[in-house]
mmCIF file of C-alpha atoms in Angstrom:
data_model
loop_
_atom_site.group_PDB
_atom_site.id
_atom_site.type_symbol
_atom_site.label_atom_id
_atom_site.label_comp_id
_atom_site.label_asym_id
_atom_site.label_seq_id
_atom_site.Cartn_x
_atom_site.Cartn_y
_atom_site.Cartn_z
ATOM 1 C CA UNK F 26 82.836 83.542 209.974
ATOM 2 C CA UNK F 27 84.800 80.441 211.103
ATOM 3 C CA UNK F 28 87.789 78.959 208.835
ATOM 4 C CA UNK F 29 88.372 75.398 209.472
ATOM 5 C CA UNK F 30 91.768 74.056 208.851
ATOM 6 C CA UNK F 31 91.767 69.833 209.462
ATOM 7 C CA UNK F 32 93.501 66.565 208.273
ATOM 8 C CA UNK F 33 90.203 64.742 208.904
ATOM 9 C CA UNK F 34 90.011 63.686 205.366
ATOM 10 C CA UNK F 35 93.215 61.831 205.400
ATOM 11 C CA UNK F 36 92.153 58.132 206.054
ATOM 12 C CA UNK F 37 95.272 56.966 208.496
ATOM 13 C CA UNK F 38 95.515 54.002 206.631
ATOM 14 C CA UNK F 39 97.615 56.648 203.827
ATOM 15 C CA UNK F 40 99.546 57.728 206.177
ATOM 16 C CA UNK F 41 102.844 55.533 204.865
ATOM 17 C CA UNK F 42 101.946 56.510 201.484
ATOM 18 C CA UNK F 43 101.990 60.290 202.775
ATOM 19 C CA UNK F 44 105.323 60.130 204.485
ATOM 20 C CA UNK F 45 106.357 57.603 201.164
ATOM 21 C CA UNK F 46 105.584 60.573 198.487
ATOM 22 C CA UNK F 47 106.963 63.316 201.097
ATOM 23 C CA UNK F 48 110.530 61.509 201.553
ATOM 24 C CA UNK F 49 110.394 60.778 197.029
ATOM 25 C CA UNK F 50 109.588 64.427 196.856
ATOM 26 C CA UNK F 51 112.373 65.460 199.383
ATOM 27 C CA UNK F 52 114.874 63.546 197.564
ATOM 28 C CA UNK F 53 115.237 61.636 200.505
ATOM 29 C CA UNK F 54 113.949 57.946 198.729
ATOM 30 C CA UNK F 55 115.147 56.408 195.903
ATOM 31 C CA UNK F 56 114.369 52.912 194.051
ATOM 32 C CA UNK F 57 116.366 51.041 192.604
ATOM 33 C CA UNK F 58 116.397 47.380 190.565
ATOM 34 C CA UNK F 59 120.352 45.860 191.622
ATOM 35 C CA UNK F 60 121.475 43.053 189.708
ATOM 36 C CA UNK F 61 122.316 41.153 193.287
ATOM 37 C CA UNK F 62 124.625 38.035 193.066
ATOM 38 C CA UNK F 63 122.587 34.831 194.510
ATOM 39 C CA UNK F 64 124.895 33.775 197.287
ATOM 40 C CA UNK F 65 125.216 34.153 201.171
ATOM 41 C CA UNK F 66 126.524 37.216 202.694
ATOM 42 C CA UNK F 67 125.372 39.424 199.345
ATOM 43 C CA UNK F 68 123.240 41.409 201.269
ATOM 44 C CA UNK F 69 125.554 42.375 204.138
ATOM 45 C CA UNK F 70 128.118 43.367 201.828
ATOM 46 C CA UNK F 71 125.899 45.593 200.013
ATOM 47 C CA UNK F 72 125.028 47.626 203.411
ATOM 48 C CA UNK F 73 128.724 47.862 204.461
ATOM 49 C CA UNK F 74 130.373 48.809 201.367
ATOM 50 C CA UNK F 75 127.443 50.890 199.470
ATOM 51 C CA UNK F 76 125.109 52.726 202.398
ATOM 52 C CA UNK F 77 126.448 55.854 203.734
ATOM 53 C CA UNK F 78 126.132 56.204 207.482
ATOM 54 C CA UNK F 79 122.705 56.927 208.413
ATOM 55 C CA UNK F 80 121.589 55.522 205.264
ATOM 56 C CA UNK F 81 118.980 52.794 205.400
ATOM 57 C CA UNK F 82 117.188 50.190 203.002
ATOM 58 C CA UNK F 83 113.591 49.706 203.576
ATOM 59 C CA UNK F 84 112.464 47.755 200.483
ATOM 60 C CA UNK F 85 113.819 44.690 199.940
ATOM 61 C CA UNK F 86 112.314 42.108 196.733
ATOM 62 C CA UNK F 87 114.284 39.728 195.270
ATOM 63 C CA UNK F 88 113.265 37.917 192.574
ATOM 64 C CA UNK F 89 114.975 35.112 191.820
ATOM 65 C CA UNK F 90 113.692 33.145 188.465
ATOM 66 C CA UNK F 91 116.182 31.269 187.252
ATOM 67 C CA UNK F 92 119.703 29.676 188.246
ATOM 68 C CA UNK F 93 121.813 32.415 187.680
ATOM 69 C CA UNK F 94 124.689 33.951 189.566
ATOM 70 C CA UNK F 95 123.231 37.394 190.068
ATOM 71 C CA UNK F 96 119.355 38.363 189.902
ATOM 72 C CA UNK F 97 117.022 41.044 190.145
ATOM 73 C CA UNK F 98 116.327 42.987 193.418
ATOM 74 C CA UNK F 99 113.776 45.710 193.857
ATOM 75 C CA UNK F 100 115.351 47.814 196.262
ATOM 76 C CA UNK F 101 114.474 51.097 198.479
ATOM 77 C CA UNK F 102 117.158 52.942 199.955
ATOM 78 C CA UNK F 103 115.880 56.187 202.424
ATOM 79 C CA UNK F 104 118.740 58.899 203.101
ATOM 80 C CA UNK F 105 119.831 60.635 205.664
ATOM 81 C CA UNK F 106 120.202 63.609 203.752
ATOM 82 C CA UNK F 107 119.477 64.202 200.248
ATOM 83 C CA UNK F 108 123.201 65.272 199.113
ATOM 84 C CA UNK F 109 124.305 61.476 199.699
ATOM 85 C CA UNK F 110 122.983 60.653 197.024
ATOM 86 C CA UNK F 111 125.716 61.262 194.640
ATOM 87 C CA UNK F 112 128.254 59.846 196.969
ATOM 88 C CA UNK F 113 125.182 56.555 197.105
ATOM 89 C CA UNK F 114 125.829 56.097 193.127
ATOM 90 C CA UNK F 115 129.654 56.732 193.509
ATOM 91 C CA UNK F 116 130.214 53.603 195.580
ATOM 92 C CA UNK F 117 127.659 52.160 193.837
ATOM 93 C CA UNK F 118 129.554 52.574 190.308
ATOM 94 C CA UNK F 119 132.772 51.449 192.273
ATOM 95 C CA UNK F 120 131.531 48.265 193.469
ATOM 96 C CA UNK F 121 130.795 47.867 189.963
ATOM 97 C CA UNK F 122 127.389 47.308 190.982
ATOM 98 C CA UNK F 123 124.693 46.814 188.111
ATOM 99 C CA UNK F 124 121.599 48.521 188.664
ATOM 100 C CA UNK F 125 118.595 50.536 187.025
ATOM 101 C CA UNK F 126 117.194 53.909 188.675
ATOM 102 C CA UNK F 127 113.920 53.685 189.289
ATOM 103 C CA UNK F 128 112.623 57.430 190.438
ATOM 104 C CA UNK F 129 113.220 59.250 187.184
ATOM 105 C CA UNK F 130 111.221 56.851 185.245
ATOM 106 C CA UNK F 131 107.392 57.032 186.492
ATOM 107 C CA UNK F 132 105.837 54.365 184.480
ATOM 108 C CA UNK F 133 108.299 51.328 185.351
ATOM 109 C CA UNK F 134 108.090 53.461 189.079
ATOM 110 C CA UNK F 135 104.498 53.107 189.102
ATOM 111 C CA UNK F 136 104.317 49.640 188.110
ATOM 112 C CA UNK F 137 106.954 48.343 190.430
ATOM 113 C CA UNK F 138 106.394 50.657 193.836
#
């Protein structure tokens, strides 16, 4: 008797999507829509003052639709560790900092990610 034990099922194209649903399950990737103001040097100011060291953003959609001073940004943030995470909203609430979490609802997570 022979027990097999393989990945070969796993079509390396799912890869990302593996590592994507191990880091959400980790607690390690979070979503987020940011009400981002429209103007140069946003962005920059958003990775000093909000990311934690370590801390990296690796979804980035903005979605601008209309003249506005701020507008909507879809936006992945991956942790260094999950216990940031708290400290991620603190600075976030500080900056005053508009923004919707995405992770704990699964139907607007679905549709979005």
């Amino acid at each position: 008797m022979v027990c097999l034990i393989s990945g070969g099922n796993n079509d390396i194209h799912r890869t990302e999507e593996i590592r994507e649903r191990a880091l959400l399950h980790e607690g390690l990737k979070h979503y987020f829509i940011v009400n981002f103001p429209q103007r140069a040097g946003a962005l920059q100011e958003f990775l000093a003052e909000v990311l934690g060291p370590g801390d990296d953003i690796t979804h980035f959609e903005y979605s601008k639709k209309s003249n506005s001073s701020k507008g909507p940004a879809l936006i992945g943030i991956e942790l260094n560790h999950k216990d940031n995470f708290q400290s991620l909203l603190q600075r976030m609430n500080e900056q005053r900092i508009r923004y919707e979490y995405l992770n704990d609802k699964p139907d607007l997570f679905r549709f979005l990610v």
